[in-house]
PDB file of C-alpha atoms and ligand atoms in Angstrom:
ATOM      1  CA  MET V 170       0.221   0.071  -0.043  1.00  0.00           C
ATOM      2  CA  ARG V 171       2.637   2.479   0.992  1.00  0.00           C
ATOM      3  CA  HIS V 172       4.135   1.574  -2.529  1.00  0.00           C
ATOM      4  CA  LEU V 173       0.885   2.684  -4.403  1.00  0.00           C
ATOM      5  CA  ALA V 174       0.986   6.168  -2.400  1.00  0.00           C
ATOM      6  CA  LEU V 175       4.376   6.937  -3.534  1.00  0.00           C
ATOM      7  CA  VAL V 176       3.465   6.277  -7.052  1.00  0.00           C
ATOM      8  CA  LEU V 177       0.771   8.265  -6.846  1.00  0.00           C
ATOM      9  CA  SER V 178       2.196  11.065  -5.351  1.00  0.00           C
ATOM     10  CA  LEU V 179       4.574  11.200  -8.174  1.00  0.00           C
ATOM     11  CA  SER V 180       2.630  11.284 -10.731  1.00  0.00           C
ATOM     12  CA  VAL V 181       0.352  14.055  -9.401  1.00  0.00           C
ATOM     13  CA  GLY V 182       3.290  16.088  -8.304  1.00  0.00           C
ATOM     14  CA  LEU V 183       5.087  15.955 -11.703  1.00  0.00           C
ATOM     15  CA  SER V 184       2.048  15.978 -13.819  1.00  0.00           C
ATOM     16  CA  ALA V 185       1.097  19.388 -12.031  1.00  0.00           C
ATOM     17  CA  SER V 186       4.661  20.605 -13.241  1.00  0.00           C
ATOM     18  CA  ALA V 187       4.548  19.210 -16.539  1.00  0.00           C
ATOM     19  CA  ASP V 188       2.845  22.184 -18.276  1.00  0.00           C
ATOM     20  CA  ALA V 189       5.995  24.247 -18.009  1.00  0.00           C
ATOM     21  CA  ASP V 190       8.524  21.645 -18.650  1.00  0.00           C
ATOM     22  CA  PHE V 191       7.106  19.986 -21.627  1.00  0.00           C
ATOM     23  CA  LYS V 192       5.567  22.614 -23.724  1.00  0.00           C
ATOM     24  CA  PRO V 193       8.296  23.508 -26.308  1.00  0.00           C
ATOM     25  CA  SER V 194       9.193  27.190 -26.134  1.00  0.00           C
ATOM     26  CA  GLN V 195       8.756  29.558 -29.368  1.00  0.00           C
ATOM     27  CA  ARG V 196      12.436  29.071 -30.026  1.00  0.00           C
ATOM     28  CA  GLN V 197      12.525  25.617 -30.020  1.00  0.00           C
ATOM     29  CA  GLN V 198       9.443  25.244 -31.909  1.00  0.00           C
ATOM     30  CA  VAL V 199      11.213  27.385 -34.607  1.00  0.00           C
ATOM     31  CA  GLU V 200      14.191  24.904 -34.263  1.00  0.00           C
ATOM     32  CA  LEU V 201      12.112  21.980 -34.453  1.00  0.00           C
ATOM     33  CA  GLY V 202      10.144  23.350 -37.507  1.00  0.00           C
ATOM     34  CA  LYS V 203      13.235  24.144 -39.502  1.00  0.00           C
ATOM     35  CA  ARG V 204      14.880  21.014 -39.037  1.00  0.00           C
ATOM     36  CA  ALA V 205      11.578  19.010 -40.181  1.00  0.00           C
ATOM     37  CA  ALA V 206      11.200  21.478 -43.173  1.00  0.00           C
ATOM     38  CA  ALA V 207      14.891  20.677 -44.512  1.00  0.00           C
ATOM     39  CA  ASP V 208      14.112  17.079 -44.089  1.00  0.00           C
ATOM     40  CA  PHE V 209      10.948  17.273 -45.934  1.00  0.00           C
ATOM     41  CA  ARG V 210      12.590  19.130 -48.806  1.00  0.00           C
ATOM     42  CA  LYS V 211      15.450  16.891 -49.189  1.00  0.00           C
ATOM     43  CA  HIS V 212      12.312  13.898 -50.105  1.00  0.00           C
ATOM     44  CA  GLU V 213       9.918  15.950 -51.848  1.00  0.00           C
ATOM     45  CA  LYS V 214       9.812  17.832 -55.159  1.00  0.00           C
ATOM     46  CA  ILE V 215       9.510  21.057 -54.287  1.00  0.00           C
ATOM     47  CA  LEU V 216       8.771  23.800 -57.179  1.00  0.00           C
ATOM     48  CA  PRO V 217      11.225  26.304 -57.779  1.00  0.00           C
ATOM     49  CA  LYS V 218      10.791  30.109 -56.248  1.00  0.00           C
ATOM     50  CA  THR V 219       9.635  31.620 -59.597  1.00  0.00           C
ATOM     51  CA  ASP V 220       7.073  29.230 -60.204  1.00  0.00           C
ATOM     52  CA  ILE V 221       3.634  31.255 -60.389  1.00  0.00           C
ATOM     53  CA  ARG V 222       2.040  29.074 -57.853  1.00  0.00           C
ATOM     54  CA  VAL V 223       5.256  29.746 -55.239  1.00  0.00           C
ATOM     55  CA  THR V 224       4.736  33.508 -55.993  1.00  0.00           C
ATOM     56  CA  THR V 225       1.037  33.350 -55.676  1.00  0.00           C
ATOM     57  CA  LEU V 226       1.346  31.381 -52.360  1.00  0.00           C
ATOM     58  CA  LYS V 227       3.880  33.847 -50.859  1.00  0.00           C
ATOM     59  CA  ARG V 228       2.140  36.779 -52.199  1.00  0.00           C
ATOM     60  CA  VAL V 229      -1.202  35.738 -50.472  1.00  0.00           C
ATOM     61  CA  ALA V 230       0.891  35.144 -47.270  1.00  0.00           C
ATOM     62  CA  ARG V 231       2.416  38.384 -47.328  1.00  0.00           C
ATOM     63  CA  ARG V 232      -1.285  39.927 -47.632  1.00  0.00           C
ATOM     64  CA  LEU V 233      -2.618  38.329 -44.551  1.00  0.00           C
ATOM     65  CA  LEU V 234       0.405  38.417 -42.615  1.00  0.00           C
ATOM     66  CA  ASP V 235       0.475  42.210 -42.952  1.00  0.00           C
ATOM     67  CA  THR V 236      -2.760  42.648 -41.047  1.00  0.00           C
ATOM     68  CA  PHE V 237      -0.268  42.198 -37.836  1.00  0.00           C
ATOM     69  CA  SER V 238       2.009  45.304 -37.260  1.00  0.00           C
ATOM     70  CA  ASP V 239       5.020  43.291 -36.267  1.00  0.00           C
ATOM     71  CA  GLY V 240       4.788  40.798 -39.422  1.00  0.00           C
ATOM     72  CA  ASP V 241       3.678  37.958 -36.556  1.00  0.00           C
ATOM     73  CA  LYS V 242       7.204  37.942 -34.786  1.00  0.00           C
ATOM     74  CA  PRO V 243       8.590  35.494 -33.215  1.00  0.00           C
ATOM     75  CA  TRP V 244       7.665  33.079 -36.006  1.00  0.00           C
ATOM     76  CA  GLU V 245       9.709  32.524 -38.992  1.00  0.00           C
ATOM     77  CA  TYR V 246       7.692  31.637 -41.887  1.00  0.00           C
ATOM     78  CA  SER V 247       8.819  30.212 -45.076  1.00  0.00           C
ATOM     79  CA  PHE V 248       6.121  28.994 -48.190  1.00  0.00           C
ATOM     80  CA  ASP V 249       6.898  26.197 -50.280  1.00  0.00           C
ATOM     81  CA  VAL V 250       4.998  24.111 -53.097  1.00  0.00           C
ATOM     82  CA  VAL V 251       5.050  20.476 -53.402  1.00  0.00           C
ATOM     83  CA  GLU V 252       4.507  18.827 -56.806  1.00  0.00           C
ATOM     84  CA  SER V 253       2.239  16.083 -55.575  1.00  0.00           C
ATOM     85  CA  LYS V 254      -1.553  15.056 -56.441  1.00  0.00           C
ATOM     86  CA  GLU V 255      -2.462  14.978 -52.579  1.00  0.00           C
ATOM     87  CA  VAL V 256      -4.626  17.163 -51.700  1.00  0.00           C
ATOM     88  CA  ASN V 257      -3.549  18.414 -48.899  1.00  0.00           C
ATOM     89  CA  ALA V 258      -1.348  21.567 -46.996  1.00  0.00           C
ATOM     90  CA  PHE V 259       0.149  21.536 -43.603  1.00  0.00           C
ATOM     91  CA  ALA V 260       2.315  24.014 -41.139  1.00  0.00           C
ATOM     92  CA  LEU V 261       5.261  22.817 -39.139  1.00  0.00           C
ATOM     93  CA  PRO V 262       5.798  24.214 -35.686  1.00  0.00           C
ATOM     94  CA  GLY V 263       7.498  27.794 -35.850  1.00  0.00           C
ATOM     95  CA  GLY V 264       6.261  28.678 -39.686  1.00  0.00           C
ATOM     96  CA  PRO V 265       7.428  26.492 -42.432  1.00  0.00           C
ATOM     97  CA  VAL V 266       4.122  26.119 -44.479  1.00  0.00           C
ATOM     98  CA  PHE V 267       3.638  23.742 -47.281  1.00  0.00           C
ATOM     99  CA  PHE V 268       1.290  23.379 -49.806  1.00  0.00           C
ATOM    100  CA  TYR V 269       0.493  20.688 -52.675  1.00  0.00           C
ATOM    101  CA  THR V 270      -0.177  21.375 -56.156  1.00  0.00           C
ATOM    102  CA  GLY V 271      -3.051  18.813 -55.952  1.00  0.00           C
ATOM    103  CA  LEU V 272      -4.951  21.257 -53.433  1.00  0.00           C
ATOM    104  CA  LEU V 273      -3.755  24.294 -55.433  1.00  0.00           C
ATOM    105  CA  GLU V 274      -5.364  22.755 -58.765  1.00  0.00           C
ATOM    106  CA  LYS V 275      -8.780  22.351 -56.990  1.00  0.00           C
ATOM    107  CA  MET V 276      -9.016  26.045 -56.024  1.00  0.00           C
ATOM    108  CA  LYS V 277     -11.016  28.085 -58.143  1.00  0.00           C
ATOM    109  CA  SER V 278     -10.392  31.573 -55.913  1.00  0.00           C
ATOM    110  CA  GLU V 279      -7.644  33.353 -54.353  1.00  0.00           C
ATOM    111  CA  ASP V 280      -9.919  33.671 -51.219  1.00  0.00           C
ATOM    112  CA  GLU V 281     -10.038  29.536 -50.832  1.00  0.00           C
ATOM    113  CA  LEU V 282      -6.133  29.687 -50.864  1.00  0.00           C
ATOM    114  CA  ALA V 283      -6.272  32.395 -48.228  1.00  0.00           C
ATOM    115  CA  ALA V 284      -8.437  30.372 -45.983  1.00  0.00           C
ATOM    116  CA  VAL V 285      -6.538  27.458 -45.703  1.00  0.00           C
ATOM    117  CA  LEU V 286      -3.264  29.583 -45.435  1.00  0.00           C
ATOM    118  CA  ALA V 287      -4.792  31.515 -42.760  1.00  0.00           C
ATOM    119  CA  HIS V 288      -6.041  28.456 -40.937  1.00  0.00           C
ATOM    120  CA  GLU V 289      -2.516  26.744 -41.007  1.00  0.00           C
ATOM    121  CA  LEU V 290      -0.933  30.552 -39.972  1.00  0.00           C
ATOM    122  CA  VAL V 291      -3.232  30.224 -36.950  1.00  0.00           C
ATOM    123  CA  HIS V 292      -1.801  26.940 -35.768  1.00  0.00           C
ATOM    124  CA  VAL V 293       1.398  28.271 -36.079  1.00  0.00           C
ATOM    125  CA  ARG V 294       1.141  31.652 -34.321  1.00  0.00           C
ATOM    126  CA  LYS V 295      -1.271  29.676 -31.380  1.00  0.00           C
ATOM    127  CA  GLU V 296       1.293  26.901 -30.839  1.00  0.00           C
ATOM    128  CA  HIS V 297      -1.003  24.172 -31.553  1.00  0.00           C
ATOM    129  CA  TRP V 298       1.581  21.945 -32.223  1.00  0.00           C
ATOM    130  CA  ALA V 299       3.242  22.601 -28.570  1.00  0.00           C
ATOM    131  CA  TYR V 300       0.086  22.322 -27.023  1.00  0.00           C
ATOM    132  CA  ALA V 301      -0.534  18.939 -28.733  1.00  0.00           C
ATOM    133  CA  TYR V 302       2.737  17.701 -27.988  1.00  0.00           C
ATOM    134  CA  ARG V 303       3.128  18.710 -24.317  1.00  0.00           C
ATOM    135  CA  ASP V 304      -0.520  16.926 -23.925  1.00  0.00           C
ATOM    136  CA  SER V 305       0.963  13.761 -25.440  1.00  0.00           C
ATOM    137  CA  MET V 306       4.190  13.989 -23.179  1.00  0.00           C
ATOM    138  CA  ASN V 307       1.798  14.542 -20.142  1.00  0.00           C
ATOM    139  CA  ARG V 308       0.173  11.467 -20.905  1.00  0.00           C
ATOM    140  CA  SER V 309       3.135   9.294 -21.342  1.00  0.00           C
ATOM    141  CA  LEU V 310       4.956  10.710 -18.493  1.00  0.00           C
ATOM    142  CA  VAL V 311       2.410   9.676 -16.118  1.00  0.00           C
ATOM    143  CA  LEU V 312       1.964   6.422 -17.952  1.00  0.00           C
ATOM    144  CA  ASN V 313       5.893   6.165 -17.406  1.00  0.00           C
ATOM    145  CA  ILE V 314       5.915   6.913 -13.491  1.00  0.00           C
ATOM    146  CA  LEU V 315       3.011   4.442 -13.283  1.00  0.00           C
ATOM    147  CA  LEU V 316       4.892   2.014 -14.617  1.00  0.00           C
ATOM    148  CA  MET V 317       8.115   2.898 -12.396  1.00  0.00           C
ATOM    149  CA  VAL V 318      10.346   3.380 -14.898  1.00  0.00           C
ATOM    150  CA  GLY V 319      12.134   5.737 -12.614  1.00  0.00           C
ATOM    151  CA  LYS V 320      13.833   8.091 -15.448  1.00  0.00           C
ATOM    152  CA  ALA V 321      13.784  11.401 -15.274  1.00  0.00           C
ATOM    153  CA  ASN V 322      12.400  12.952 -18.928  1.00  0.00           C
ATOM    154  CA  ASP V 323      14.593  15.482 -19.701  1.00  0.00           C
ATOM    155  CA  ASN V 324      13.165  18.200 -21.653  1.00  0.00           C
ATOM    156  CA  ALA V 325      16.368  19.258 -23.673  1.00  0.00           C
ATOM    157  CA  ALA V 326      16.867  15.183 -24.653  1.00  0.00           C
ATOM    158  CA  ASN V 327      13.392  14.897 -25.552  1.00  0.00           C
ATOM    159  CA  LEU V 328      13.526  17.740 -28.052  1.00  0.00           C
ATOM    160  CA  ALA V 329      16.348  16.457 -29.403  1.00  0.00           C
ATOM    161  CA  GLY V 330      14.609  13.270 -29.613  1.00  0.00           C
ATOM    162  CA  ILE V 331      11.469  14.135 -31.025  1.00  0.00           C
ATOM    163  CA  ALA V 332      10.512  12.062 -34.302  1.00  0.00           C
ATOM    164  CA  ASN V 333       9.743  13.630 -37.455  1.00  0.00           C
ATOM    165  CA  GLU V 334       6.938  11.612 -37.303  1.00  0.00           C
ATOM    166  CA  LEU V 335       5.399  13.545 -34.297  1.00  0.00           C
ATOM    167  CA  ILE V 336       6.029  16.754 -35.926  1.00  0.00           C
ATOM    168  CA  PHE V 337       4.296  15.935 -38.904  1.00  0.00           C
ATOM    169  CA  GLU V 338       1.477  13.253 -37.676  1.00  0.00           C
ATOM    170  CA  LEU V 339       0.501  14.875 -34.321  1.00  0.00           C
ATOM    171  CA  PRO V 340      -3.560  15.602 -34.563  1.00  0.00           C
ATOM    172  CA  PHE V 341      -4.356  18.743 -33.540  1.00  0.00           C
ATOM    173  CA  SER V 342      -7.471  18.803 -30.962  1.00  0.00           C
ATOM    174  CA  ARG V 343     -10.791  19.931 -31.881  1.00  0.00           C
ATOM    175  CA  LYS V 344     -10.884  22.856 -29.921  1.00  0.00           C
ATOM    176  CA  HIS V 345      -7.757  24.204 -31.985  1.00  0.00           C
ATOM    177  CA  GLU V 346      -9.364  23.228 -34.976  1.00  0.00           C
ATOM    178  CA  ILE V 347     -12.272  25.331 -34.174  1.00  0.00           C
ATOM    179  CA  GLU V 348      -9.710  28.109 -33.248  1.00  0.00           C
ATOM    180  CA  ALA V 349      -7.555  28.328 -36.194  1.00  0.00           C
ATOM    181  CA  ASP V 350     -11.078  28.041 -38.336  1.00  0.00           C
ATOM    182  CA  ASN V 351     -12.192  31.475 -36.503  1.00  0.00           C
ATOM    183  CA  LEU V 352      -9.174  33.208 -36.269  1.00  0.00           C
ATOM    184  CA  GLY V 353      -8.399  32.086 -39.736  1.00  0.00           C
ATOM    185  CA  PHE V 354     -11.748  33.786 -40.734  1.00  0.00           C
ATOM    186  CA  ASP V 355     -10.909  37.120 -38.695  1.00  0.00           C
ATOM    187  CA  MET V 356      -7.231  37.177 -40.420  1.00  0.00           C
ATOM    188  CA  MET V 357      -8.948  36.880 -43.981  1.00  0.00           C
ATOM    189  CA  THR V 358     -11.581  39.257 -43.729  1.00  0.00           C
ATOM    190  CA  ALA V 359      -9.079  41.775 -42.012  1.00  0.00           C
ATOM    191  CA  ALA V 360      -7.054  41.455 -45.342  1.00  0.00           C
ATOM    192  CA  GLY V 361     -10.355  41.992 -47.445  1.00  0.00           C
ATOM    193  CA  TYR V 362     -10.860  38.005 -48.485  1.00  0.00           C
ATOM    194  CA  ASN V 363     -14.328  36.696 -48.727  1.00  0.00           C
ATOM    195  CA  PRO V 364     -14.766  33.975 -46.132  1.00  0.00           C
ATOM    196  CA  SER V 365     -17.395  31.971 -48.273  1.00  0.00           C
ATOM    197  CA  GLY V 366     -13.780  30.782 -49.758  1.00  0.00           C
ATOM    198  CA  MET V 367     -13.409  29.197 -46.671  1.00  0.00           C
ATOM    199  CA  VAL V 368     -16.600  27.043 -46.974  1.00  0.00           C
ATOM    200  CA  LYS V 369     -15.865  26.046 -50.419  1.00  0.00           C
ATOM    201  CA  VAL V 370     -12.419  24.750 -49.755  1.00  0.00           C
ATOM    202  CA  PHE V 371     -13.399  23.152 -46.544  1.00  0.00           C
ATOM    203  CA  GLN V 372     -16.182  21.519 -48.826  1.00  0.00           C
ATOM    204  CA  THR V 373     -13.410  20.369 -51.385  1.00  0.00           C
ATOM    205  CA  LEU V 374     -11.421  18.936 -48.615  1.00  0.00           C
ATOM    206  CA  LYS V 375     -14.405  17.192 -46.873  1.00  0.00           C
ATOM    207  CA  ALA V 376     -14.936  15.433 -50.196  1.00  0.00           C
ATOM    208  CA  GLU V 377     -11.331  14.326 -50.778  1.00  0.00           C
ATOM    209  CA  ALA V 378     -11.194  12.758 -47.387  1.00  0.00           C
ATOM    210  CA  LYS V 379     -14.308  10.764 -48.226  1.00  0.00           C
ATOM    211  CA  GLY V 380     -12.791   9.511 -51.424  1.00  0.00           C
ATOM    212  CA  GLY V 381      -9.754   8.230 -49.820  1.00  0.00           C
ATOM    213  CA  GLY V 382      -7.314  11.207 -49.235  1.00  0.00           C
ATOM    214  CA  PRO V 383      -6.876  10.963 -45.439  1.00  0.00           C
ATOM    215  CA  GLU V 384      -4.247  13.283 -45.196  1.00  0.00           C
ATOM    216  CA  TRP V 385      -5.797  16.965 -44.128  1.00  0.00           C
ATOM    217  CA  ALA V 386      -8.648  14.864 -42.243  1.00  0.00           C
ATOM    218  CA  SER V 387      -5.821  12.742 -40.088  1.00  0.00           C
ATOM    219  CA  THR V 388      -4.300  16.083 -38.576  1.00  0.00           C
ATOM    220  CA  HIS V 389      -7.289  18.393 -38.961  1.00  0.00           C
ATOM    221  CA  PRO V 390     -10.338  16.392 -37.227  1.00  0.00           C
ATOM    222  CA  ASP V 391     -13.957  17.868 -38.232  1.00  0.00           C
ATOM    223  CA  ASP V 392     -16.611  16.898 -35.880  1.00  0.00           C
ATOM    224  CA  GLY V 393     -19.096  17.939 -38.842  1.00  0.00           C
ATOM    225  CA  ARG V 394     -19.603  21.290 -36.884  1.00  0.00           C
ATOM    226  CA  ARG V 395     -16.857  22.900 -38.617  1.00  0.00           C
ATOM    227  CA  ILE V 396     -18.511  23.957 -41.917  1.00  0.00           C
ATOM    228  CA  LYS V 397     -21.901  24.922 -40.310  1.00  0.00           C
ATOM    229  CA  ASN V 398     -19.913  26.906 -38.028  1.00  0.00           C
ATOM    230  CA  ILE V 399     -18.255  29.134 -40.907  1.00  0.00           C
ATOM    231  CA  GLU V 400     -21.140  29.218 -42.760  1.00  0.00           C
ATOM    232  CA  ALA V 401     -23.222  30.562 -39.754  1.00  0.00           C
ATOM    233  CA  ARG V 402     -20.538  33.601 -39.275  1.00  0.00           C
ATOM    234  CA  VAL V 403     -20.388  34.297 -43.402  1.00  0.00           C
ATOM    235  CA  ALA V 404     -24.196  34.801 -43.105  1.00  0.00           C
ATOM    236  CA  LYS V 405     -24.037  37.243 -39.959  1.00  0.00           C
ATOM    237  CA  GLY V 406     -20.991  39.001 -41.589  1.00  0.00           C
ATOM    238  CA  GLY V 407     -22.921  40.900 -44.308  1.00  0.00           C
ATOM    239  CA  LYS V 408     -21.496  42.209 -47.186  1.00  0.00           C
ATOM    240  CA  TYR V 409     -17.643  40.917 -48.379  1.00  0.00           C
ATOM    241  CA  PRO V 410     -15.714  41.671 -51.118  1.00  0.00           C
ATOM    242  CA  ALA V 411     -16.468  39.665 -54.273  1.00  0.00           C
ATOM    243  CA  LEU V 412     -14.107  36.132 -54.952  1.00  0.00           C
ATOM    244  CA  ILE V 413     -10.994  36.807 -56.788  1.00  0.00           C
ATOM    245  CA  PRO V 414     -11.101  34.219 -59.659  1.00  0.00           C
ATOM    246  CA  MET V 415      -7.451  32.043 -59.420  1.00  0.00           C
ATOM    247  CA  GLU V 416      -6.276  29.800 -62.391  1.00  0.00           C
ATOM    248  CA  LEU V 417      -3.106  28.381 -61.652  1.00  0.00           C
ATOM    249  CA  PRO V 418      -1.195  26.117 -63.876  1.00  0.00           C
ATOM    250  CA  LYS V 419      -1.738  22.237 -63.457  1.00  0.00           C
ATOM    251  CA  ALA V 420       1.165  20.061 -63.297  1.00  0.00           C
ATOM    252  CA  ASP V 421       3.574  20.754 -65.705  1.00  0.00           C
ATOM    253  CA  PRO V 422       3.357  17.410 -68.364  1.00  0.00           C
ATOM    254  CA  LYS V 423       7.064  17.861 -69.092  1.00  0.00           C
ATOM    255  CA  THR V 424       7.979  16.761 -65.160  1.00  0.00           C
ATOM    256  CA  LYS V 425       9.356  13.048 -65.321  1.00  0.00           C
ATOM    257  CA  LYS V 426       8.513  11.463 -62.412  1.00  0.00           C
ATOM    258  CA  GLY V 427      11.504  10.906 -59.718  1.00  0.00           C
ATOM    259  CA  ASP V 428      12.638  14.325 -60.963  1.00  0.00           C
TER     260      ASP V 428
HETATM  261 ZN1   ZN B 764      -6.069  22.606 -38.503  1.00  0.00          ZN
END
């Protein structure tokens, strides 16, 4: 019995302090994101900076980030386009953002691009990955103590050892998804975009998830209320600027596989 009491007090004491200990700092998020992005670029076909899909992505990003007076420090954003049929986009901790040509090809307006981008920027600036990581660490920490592993988890060692899978695949919580939608909505409207683009592109992503493209759905969970929430906000908002038509080139037929 004494043994059990010791285990319980240890787990309570440590999980109470884990909040501060296990959430990566802003600096650490930037470093982790850069490391994972560099690794990712080595393994994917990244479009050149002069490609119109890249310049368009950067132009829309600039317009969104200009809504912050400080350019949204301390985050270090970068914007890349991956040549791939995958209908997906994601942001890594600290700022690197990747869009797939498969998603860009499905967009009919710049407002749709702004919507996904704004949603991803909120994940970065609200540190959603770091909170998801902290929560996953809390769970495994308590479990470790209960199993009497007895080894102190060292924060610095843990960060160095964070596998890329954990950086790329840790799903956001529904609470964070709603926050990314709502603050993304605010960001895109502040930048002068029409938020009905958010409804359109989320419908596209939802349809893709059903058709066997699970990438976006697996890290951005949707309990079915997200599109309704955005639609309700669009309806309440009154008059918005017209959607900005966008026609980006399809995948380059000259591109050889494995280039
Ligand atoms: Zn999301």
